[in-house]
Amino acid sequence: MEVEVVKRPLIILNIFASIDGRLTTAPNRNVAEWTQLGLDGGANDVSHRLFDELECDGLISGSESLIVWGNHYVPLDTEVYWPKKSKAYIVFDGRGRLNFVQTEGLLVVTRSNVHPEYIHQLREKNIQYITAGDGDQIDLPIALQKLYESGFRRLGLTGGGKINGAFLRQNLIDEFSIVVAPVAVGGTNTPTIFDSNDANSVSDLTALELIQSRVINDNLIWMHYKKKGSIN
């Protein structure tokens, strides 16, 4: 009996973080403040340029990040590089929390049972969207299958920690690209690269194999890994 293989895009986590794996200063803080003050050593810009080097044809973000950025706006004197090879900015918003202002190049992923007012907003603003799952959360495998059917082949996962953690726990990240910024943060509730449920055993861990590493601008370290396989 033949088993149909569900196709999905390659998922590449590509972010910058502090040396202790923090994504921001504290909960509900915009990491752009590191960029504004020069604390990130250029890591924000470098990580965005890497999306092109990694051939990403779309970028995935969780709704939580956009909410934080909207509530804690940080103006920058110099705009961060925007990837040229990306065809869409893909926002996963399962609870329908966002009210979109900028809609160019936007693709929304939500649940099929999200409240009707949210779907009405997307249609009114001519925002492309796909639905995946009718449970409490977006069905990630179904979402990725639909994104593959929409033509995406290499998607860059940009965070935040909750969506990164969800992808990690479902074994959906194929490559890990981390730019280490020259800053240490600490904290107990500060968002990390992967904010997920605790692992139950070593079988829940993801073994990695180094593809390459590089020192950038004399002050940043880029680490690029691929998933090695399951741990028995």
PDB file of C-alpha atoms in Angstrom:
ATOM      1  CA  MET A   1       0.000   0.000   0.000  1.00  0.00           C
ATOM      2  CA  GLU A   2       1.467   3.326  -1.061  1.00  0.00           C
ATOM      3  CA  VAL A   3       1.606   6.102   1.507  1.00  0.00           C
ATOM      4  CA  GLU A   4       1.133   9.592   0.098  1.00  0.00           C
ATOM      5  CA  VAL A   5       3.957  11.915   1.155  1.00  0.00           C
ATOM      6  CA  VAL A   6       2.662  15.324   2.115  1.00  0.00           C
ATOM      7  CA  LYS A   7       4.888  17.984   0.649  1.00  0.00           C
ATOM      8  CA  ARG A   8       5.813  21.134   2.531  1.00  0.00           C
ATOM      9  CA  PRO A   9       8.385  23.904   2.191  1.00  0.00           C
ATOM     10  CA  LEU A  10      11.796  23.639   3.823  1.00  0.00           C
ATOM     11  CA  ILE A  11      11.632  25.629   7.077  1.00  0.00           C
ATOM     12  CA  ILE A  12      14.697  27.660   8.043  1.00  0.00           C
ATOM     13  CA  LEU A  13      14.703  29.338  11.434  1.00  0.00           C
ATOM     14  CA  ASN A  14      16.687  32.549  10.906  1.00  0.00           C
ATOM     15  CA  ILE A  15      16.896  35.016  13.775  1.00  0.00           C
ATOM     16  CA  PHE A  16      19.308  36.970  15.946  1.00  0.00           C
ATOM     17  CA  ALA A  17      19.484  36.594  19.694  1.00  0.00           C
ATOM     18  CA  SER A  18      21.586  37.548  22.681  1.00  0.00           C
ATOM     19  CA  ILE A  19      24.460  35.338  23.771  1.00  0.00           C
ATOM     20  CA  ASP A  20      22.080  33.686  26.250  1.00  0.00           C
ATOM     21  CA  GLY A  21      19.392  33.075  23.650  1.00  0.00           C
ATOM     22  CA  ARG A  22      17.046  35.963  24.500  1.00  0.00           C
ATOM     23  CA  LEU A  23      15.041  37.600  21.733  1.00  0.00           C
ATOM     24  CA  THR A  24      14.426  40.909  23.475  1.00  0.00           C
ATOM     25  CA  THR A  25      15.118  42.923  26.621  1.00  0.00           C
ATOM     26  CA  ALA A  26      12.059  41.778  28.559  1.00  0.00           C
ATOM     27  CA  PRO A  27       8.472  40.705  27.895  1.00  0.00           C
ATOM     28  CA  ASN A  28       6.577  43.111  25.634  1.00  0.00           C
ATOM     29  CA  ARG A  29       9.728  44.961  24.567  1.00  0.00           C
ATOM     30  CA  ASN A  30      10.638  45.583  20.931  1.00  0.00           C
ATOM     31  CA  VAL A  31      14.078  44.173  20.127  1.00  0.00           C
ATOM     32  CA  ALA A  32      14.572  47.096  17.725  1.00  0.00           C
ATOM     33  CA  GLU A  33      15.693  49.066  20.774  1.00  0.00           C
ATOM     34  CA  TRP A  34      18.906  47.032  20.657  1.00  0.00           C
ATOM     35  CA  THR A  35      19.359  48.160  17.057  1.00  0.00           C
ATOM     36  CA  GLN A  36      18.503  51.767  17.893  1.00  0.00           C
ATOM     37  CA  LEU A  37      21.211  51.876  20.605  1.00  0.00           C
ATOM     38  CA  GLY A  38      23.773  49.824  18.650  1.00  0.00           C
ATOM     39  CA  LEU A  39      23.657  47.006  21.200  1.00  0.00           C
ATOM     40  CA  ASP A  40      22.996  44.316  18.595  1.00  0.00           C
ATOM     41  CA  GLY A  41      26.241  44.986  16.721  1.00  0.00           C
ATOM     42  CA  GLY A  42      24.311  45.038  13.450  1.00  0.00           C
ATOM     43  CA  ALA A  43      22.778  41.603  14.045  1.00  0.00           C
ATOM     44  CA  ASN A  44      19.278  42.737  13.088  1.00  0.00           C
ATOM     45  CA  ASP A  45      20.392  43.886   9.658  1.00  0.00           C
ATOM     46  CA  VAL A  46      22.718  40.913   9.143  1.00  0.00           C
ATOM     47  CA  SER A  47      20.012  38.376   9.955  1.00  0.00           C
ATOM     48  CA  HIS A  48      17.658  40.005   7.441  1.00  0.00           C
ATOM     49  CA  ARG A  49      20.343  39.849   4.742  1.00  0.00           C
ATOM     50  CA  LEU A  50      20.811  36.163   5.485  1.00  0.00           C
ATOM     51  CA  PHE A  51      17.262  35.436   4.329  1.00  0.00           C
ATOM     52  CA  ASP A  52      18.475  36.169   0.796  1.00  0.00           C
ATOM     53  CA  GLU A  53      21.669  34.152   1.226  1.00  0.00           C
ATOM     54  CA  LEU A  54      19.528  31.256   2.464  1.00  0.00           C
ATOM     55  CA  GLU A  55      17.244  31.619  -0.598  1.00  0.00           C
ATOM     56  CA  CYS A  56      14.062  32.133   1.433  1.00  0.00           C
ATOM     57  CA  ASP A  57      11.060  32.856  -0.776  1.00  0.00           C
ATOM     58  CA  GLY A  58       8.815  33.866   2.130  1.00  0.00           C
ATOM     59  CA  LEU A  59       9.075  34.912   5.790  1.00  0.00           C
ATOM     60  CA  ILE A  60       6.943  33.554   8.647  1.00  0.00           C
ATOM     61  CA  SER A  61       6.135  35.556  11.767  1.00  0.00           C
ATOM     62  CA  GLY A  62       3.807  34.990  14.680  1.00  0.00           C
ATOM     63  CA  SER A  63       1.114  37.503  15.596  1.00  0.00           C
ATOM     64  CA  GLU A  64       2.625  38.028  19.052  1.00  0.00           C
ATOM     65  CA  SER A  65       5.672  39.747  17.557  1.00  0.00           C
ATOM     66  CA  LEU A  66       3.553  42.173  15.549  1.00  0.00           C
ATOM     67  CA  ILE A  67       1.468  43.035  18.603  1.00  0.00           C
ATOM     68  CA  VAL A  68       4.607  43.802  20.623  1.00  0.00           C
ATOM     69  CA  TRP A  69       6.094  45.914  17.831  1.00  0.00           C
ATOM     70  CA  GLY A  70       2.848  47.858  17.526  1.00  0.00           C
ATOM     71  CA  ASN A  71       2.592  48.541  21.246  1.00  0.00           C
ATOM     72  CA  HIS A  72       6.290  49.391  21.648  1.00  0.00           C
ATOM     73  CA  TYR A  73       7.254  51.259  18.504  1.00  0.00           C
ATOM     74  CA  VAL A  74      10.960  51.990  18.123  1.00  0.00           C
ATOM     75  CA  PRO A  75      11.992  54.422  15.348  1.00  0.00           C
ATOM     76  CA  LEU A  76      15.273  53.661  13.598  1.00  0.00           C
ATOM     77  CA  ASP A  77      17.538  56.221  11.946  1.00  0.00           C
ATOM     78  CA  THR A  78      18.514  53.646   9.320  1.00  0.00           C
ATOM     79  CA  GLU A  79      16.032  51.096   8.071  1.00  0.00           C
ATOM     80  CA  VAL A  80      16.940  47.440   8.446  1.00  0.00           C
ATOM     81  CA  TYR A  81      17.528  45.595   5.174  1.00  0.00           C
ATOM     82  CA  TRP A  82      14.431  43.937   3.735  1.00  0.00           C
ATOM     83  CA  PRO A  83      14.977  40.595   1.923  1.00  0.00           C
ATOM     84  CA  LYS A  84      14.668  40.893  -1.854  1.00  0.00           C
ATOM     85  CA  LYS A  85      13.921  37.224  -2.575  1.00  0.00           C
ATOM     86  CA  SER A  86      10.904  36.974  -0.301  1.00  0.00           C
ATOM     87  CA  LYS A  87       7.543  36.891  -2.110  1.00  0.00           C
ATOM     88  CA  ALA A  88       5.405  37.348   1.001  1.00  0.00           C
ATOM     89  CA  TYR A  89       5.374  38.190   4.686  1.00  0.00           C
ATOM     90  CA  ILE A  90       3.361  35.335   6.179  1.00  0.00           C
ATOM     91  CA  VAL A  91       1.681  36.045   9.511  1.00  0.00           C
ATOM     92  CA  PHE A  92       0.318  33.192  11.597  1.00  0.00           C
ATOM     93  CA  ASP A  93      -2.634  34.631  13.520  1.00  0.00           C
ATOM     94  CA  GLY A  94      -4.775  31.767  14.737  1.00  0.00           C
ATOM     95  CA  ARG A  95      -6.817  33.817  17.183  1.00  0.00           C
ATOM     96  CA  GLY A  96      -7.556  36.640  14.766  1.00  0.00           C
ATOM     97  CA  ARG A  97      -6.076  39.342  16.978  1.00  0.00           C
ATOM     98  CA  LEU A  98      -4.522  41.642  14.410  1.00  0.00           C
ATOM     99  CA  ASN A  99      -5.988  44.681  12.680  1.00  0.00           C
ATOM    100  CA  PHE A 100      -3.780  45.113   9.645  1.00  0.00           C
ATOM    101  CA  VAL A 101      -2.715  48.525   8.379  1.00  0.00           C
ATOM    102  CA  GLN A 102       0.098  47.557   6.024  1.00  0.00           C
ATOM    103  CA  THR A 103      -1.184  44.910   3.623  1.00  0.00           C
ATOM    104  CA  GLU A 104       1.273  44.880   0.703  1.00  0.00           C
ATOM    105  CA  GLY A 105       2.934  41.494   0.288  1.00  0.00           C
ATOM    106  CA  LEU A 106       0.979  40.103   3.248  1.00  0.00           C
ATOM    107  CA  LEU A 107      -0.321  36.545   3.539  1.00  0.00           C
ATOM    108  CA  VAL A 108      -2.234  35.524   6.662  1.00  0.00           C
ATOM    109  CA  VAL A 109      -2.581  32.011   8.046  1.00  0.00           C
ATOM    110  CA  THR A 110      -5.415  31.458  10.494  1.00  0.00           C
ATOM    111  CA  ARG A 111      -7.900  28.811  11.669  1.00  0.00           C
ATOM    112  CA  SER A 112     -10.988  27.889   9.693  1.00  0.00           C
ATOM    113  CA  ASN A 113     -13.084  28.561  12.806  1.00  0.00           C
ATOM    114  CA  VAL A 114     -11.651  32.017  13.548  1.00  0.00           C
ATOM    115  CA  HIS A 115     -14.348  34.600  14.243  1.00  0.00           C
ATOM    116  CA  PRO A 116     -16.144  35.794  11.083  1.00  0.00           C
ATOM    117  CA  GLU A 117     -15.299  39.452  11.701  1.00  0.00           C
ATOM    118  CA  TYR A 118     -11.643  38.639  11.198  1.00  0.00           C
ATOM    119  CA  ILE A 119     -12.240  36.959   7.831  1.00  0.00           C
ATOM    120  CA  HIS A 120     -14.374  39.951   6.875  1.00  0.00           C
ATOM    121  CA  GLN A 121     -11.440  42.244   7.641  1.00  0.00           C
ATOM    122  CA  LEU A 122      -9.085  40.197   5.461  1.00  0.00           C
ATOM    123  CA  ARG A 123     -11.516  40.216   2.561  1.00  0.00           C
ATOM    124  CA  GLU A 124     -12.296  43.918   2.906  1.00  0.00           C
ATOM    125  CA  LYS A 125      -8.594  44.761   2.774  1.00  0.00           C
ATOM    126  CA  ASN A 126      -7.873  42.279  -0.045  1.00  0.00           C
ATOM    127  CA  ILE A 127      -5.416  40.391   2.149  1.00  0.00           C
ATOM    128  CA  GLN A 128      -4.553  36.902   0.923  1.00  0.00           C
ATOM    129  CA  TYR A 129      -5.200  34.235   3.538  1.00  0.00           C
ATOM    130  CA  ILE A 130      -5.343  30.512   4.064  1.00  0.00           C
ATOM    131  CA  THR A 131      -7.037  28.539   6.814  1.00  0.00           C
ATOM    132  CA  ALA A 132      -5.579  25.483   8.497  1.00  0.00           C
ATOM    133  CA  GLY A 133      -7.373  23.495  11.172  1.00  0.00           C
ATOM    134  CA  ASP A 134     -10.435  24.138  13.279  1.00  0.00           C
ATOM    135  CA  GLY A 135      -9.035  23.421  16.735  1.00  0.00           C
ATOM    136  CA  ASP A 136      -7.686  25.817  19.334  1.00  0.00           C
ATOM    137  CA  GLN A 137      -4.536  26.468  17.291  1.00  0.00           C
ATOM    138  CA  ILE A 138      -3.438  26.532  13.672  1.00  0.00           C
ATOM    139  CA  ASP A 139      -2.692  23.066  12.310  1.00  0.00           C
ATOM    140  CA  LEU A 140       0.921  23.655  11.295  1.00  0.00           C
ATOM    141  CA  PRO A 141       1.373  20.657   8.947  1.00  0.00           C
ATOM    142  CA  ILE A 142      -1.804  21.563   7.056  1.00  0.00           C
ATOM    143  CA  ALA A 143      -0.717  25.200   6.887  1.00  0.00           C
ATOM    144  CA  LEU A 144       2.670  24.241   5.457  1.00  0.00           C
ATOM    145  CA  GLN A 145       1.091  21.888   2.939  1.00  0.00           C
ATOM    146  CA  LYS A 146      -1.127  24.733   1.710  1.00  0.00           C
ATOM    147  CA  LEU A 147       1.832  27.104   1.557  1.00  0.00           C
ATOM    148  CA  TYR A 148       3.669  24.544  -0.567  1.00  0.00           C
ATOM    149  CA  GLU A 149       0.654  24.341  -2.861  1.00  0.00           C
ATOM    150  CA  SER A 150       0.819  28.157  -3.081  1.00  0.00           C
ATOM    151  CA  GLY A 151       4.330  27.910  -4.495  1.00  0.00           C
ATOM    152  CA  PHE A 152       6.580  28.405  -1.471  1.00  0.00           C
ATOM    153  CA  ARG A 153       9.621  26.147  -1.217  1.00  0.00           C
ATOM    154  CA  ARG A 154      12.015  27.697   1.355  1.00  0.00           C
ATOM    155  CA  LEU A 155      10.401  29.642   4.179  1.00  0.00           C
ATOM    156  CA  GLY A 156      12.305  31.669   6.758  1.00  0.00           C
ATOM    157  CA  LEU A 157      10.873  31.401  10.273  1.00  0.00           C
ATOM    158  CA  THR A 158      11.485  34.707  12.088  1.00  0.00           C
ATOM    159  CA  GLY A 159       9.873  34.231  15.502  1.00  0.00           C
ATOM    160  CA  GLY A 160       8.940  35.063  18.130  1.00  0.00           C
ATOM    161  CA  GLY A 161       9.677  32.415  20.654  1.00  0.00           C
ATOM    162  CA  LYS A 162       6.178  30.921  20.843  1.00  0.00           C
ATOM    163  CA  ILE A 163       5.812  30.177  17.147  1.00  0.00           C
ATOM    164  CA  ASN A 164       9.439  29.007  17.005  1.00  0.00           C
ATOM    165  CA  GLY A 165       8.714  26.661  19.904  1.00  0.00           C
ATOM    166  CA  ALA A 166       5.577  25.312  18.257  1.00  0.00           C
ATOM    167  CA  PHE A 167       7.490  24.505  15.058  1.00  0.00           C
ATOM    168  CA  LEU A 168      10.313  22.914  17.067  1.00  0.00           C
ATOM    169  CA  ARG A 169       8.026  20.668  19.121  1.00  0.00           C
ATOM    170  CA  GLN A 170       6.326  19.433  15.948  1.00  0.00           C
ATOM    171  CA  ASN A 171       9.698  18.690  14.337  1.00  0.00           C
ATOM    172  CA  LEU A 172       9.051  21.138  11.510  1.00  0.00           C
ATOM    173  CA  ILE A 173      12.331  23.110  11.469  1.00  0.00           C
ATOM    174  CA  ASP A 174      14.861  21.811   8.946  1.00  0.00           C
ATOM    175  CA  GLU A 175      17.664  24.358   9.363  1.00  0.00           C
ATOM    176  CA  PHE A 176      18.681  26.668  12.204  1.00  0.00           C
ATOM    177  CA  SER A 177      20.390  29.975  11.410  1.00  0.00           C
ATOM    178  CA  ILE A 178      21.272  32.005  14.510  1.00  0.00           C
ATOM    179  CA  VAL A 179      23.172  35.289  14.622  1.00  0.00           C
ATOM    180  CA  VAL A 180      24.563  35.840  18.119  1.00  0.00           C
ATOM    181  CA  ALA A 181      24.444  39.501  19.118  1.00  0.00           C
ATOM    182  CA  PRO A 182      27.135  40.832  21.509  1.00  0.00           C
ATOM    183  CA  VAL A 183      24.797  41.331  24.454  1.00  0.00           C
ATOM    184  CA  ALA A 184      23.784  39.309  27.520  1.00  0.00           C
ATOM    185  CA  VAL A 185      20.263  39.752  28.879  1.00  0.00           C
ATOM    186  CA  GLY A 186      19.256  37.262  31.571  1.00  0.00           C
ATOM    187  CA  GLY A 187      15.776  37.126  33.066  1.00  0.00           C
ATOM    188  CA  THR A 188      13.272  34.426  33.895  1.00  0.00           C
ATOM    189  CA  ASN A 189      10.318  35.467  31.724  1.00  0.00           C
ATOM    190  CA  THR A 190      12.207  37.123  28.877  1.00  0.00           C
ATOM    191  CA  PRO A 191      11.321  35.574  25.487  1.00  0.00           C
ATOM    192  CA  THR A 192      13.835  33.013  24.246  1.00  0.00           C
ATOM    193  CA  ILE A 193      14.513  31.475  20.853  1.00  0.00           C
ATOM    194  CA  PHE A 194      12.149  28.612  21.684  1.00  0.00           C
ATOM    195  CA  ASP A 195       9.337  29.241  24.158  1.00  0.00           C
ATOM    196  CA  SER A 196       7.653  25.844  24.184  1.00  0.00           C
ATOM    197  CA  ASN A 197       6.435  23.063  26.408  1.00  0.00           C
ATOM    198  CA  ASP A 198       9.201  21.290  28.303  1.00  0.00           C
ATOM    199  CA  ALA A 199      10.707  18.205  26.732  1.00  0.00           C
ATOM    200  CA  ASN A 200       9.527  14.965  28.297  1.00  0.00           C
ATOM    201  CA  SER A 201      12.698  13.060  27.455  1.00  0.00           C
ATOM    202  CA  VAL A 202      15.766  13.190  25.233  1.00  0.00           C
ATOM    203  CA  SER A 203      13.617  11.772  22.420  1.00  0.00           C
ATOM    204  CA  ASP A 204      11.972  15.215  22.230  1.00  0.00           C
ATOM    205  CA  LEU A 205      15.293  16.896  21.468  1.00  0.00           C
ATOM    206  CA  THR A 206      16.442  17.800  17.960  1.00  0.00           C
ATOM    207  CA  ALA A 207      19.970  16.727  17.044  1.00  0.00           C
ATOM    208  CA  LEU A 208      21.802  19.189  14.803  1.00  0.00           C
ATOM    209  CA  GLU A 209      24.729  19.092  12.414  1.00  0.00           C
ATOM    210  CA  LEU A 210      26.790  22.189  11.712  1.00  0.00           C
ATOM    211  CA  ILE A 211      26.670  23.397   8.113  1.00  0.00           C
ATOM    212  CA  GLN A 212      28.821  26.480   8.569  1.00  0.00           C
ATOM    213  CA  SER A 213      29.781  29.201  11.001  1.00  0.00           C
ATOM    214  CA  ARG A 214      31.143  32.653  10.392  1.00  0.00           C
ATOM    215  CA  VAL A 215      32.389  35.713  12.241  1.00  0.00           C
ATOM    216  CA  ILE A 216      30.663  38.809  10.825  1.00  0.00           C
ATOM    217  CA  ASN A 217      31.695  42.434  11.356  1.00  0.00           C
ATOM    218  CA  ASP A 218      34.306  41.246  13.892  1.00  0.00           C
ATOM    219  CA  ASN A 219      31.624  41.188  16.602  1.00  0.00           C
ATOM    220  CA  LEU A 220      28.924  38.731  15.530  1.00  0.00           C
ATOM    221  CA  ILE A 221      28.866  34.962  15.223  1.00  0.00           C
ATOM    222  CA  TRP A 222      26.596  33.250  12.711  1.00  0.00           C
ATOM    223  CA  MET A 223      25.816  29.572  13.274  1.00  0.00           C
ATOM    224  CA  HIS A 224      24.016  27.583  10.592  1.00  0.00           C
ATOM    225  CA  TYR A 225      22.872  24.056  11.452  1.00  0.00           C
ATOM    226  CA  LYS A 226      20.673  21.443   9.823  1.00  0.00           C
ATOM    227  CA  LYS A 227      18.485  18.883  11.517  1.00  0.00           C
ATOM    228  CA  LYS A 228      20.406  15.659  11.932  1.00  0.00           C
ATOM    229  CA  GLY A 229      17.572  13.312  12.832  1.00  0.00           C
ATOM    230  CA  SER A 230      15.710  11.942  15.786  1.00  0.00           C
ATOM    231  CA  ILE A 231      17.384  11.016  19.045  1.00  0.00           C
ATOM    232  CA  ASN A 232      16.716   7.456  20.179  1.00  0.00           C
TER     233      ASN A 232
END
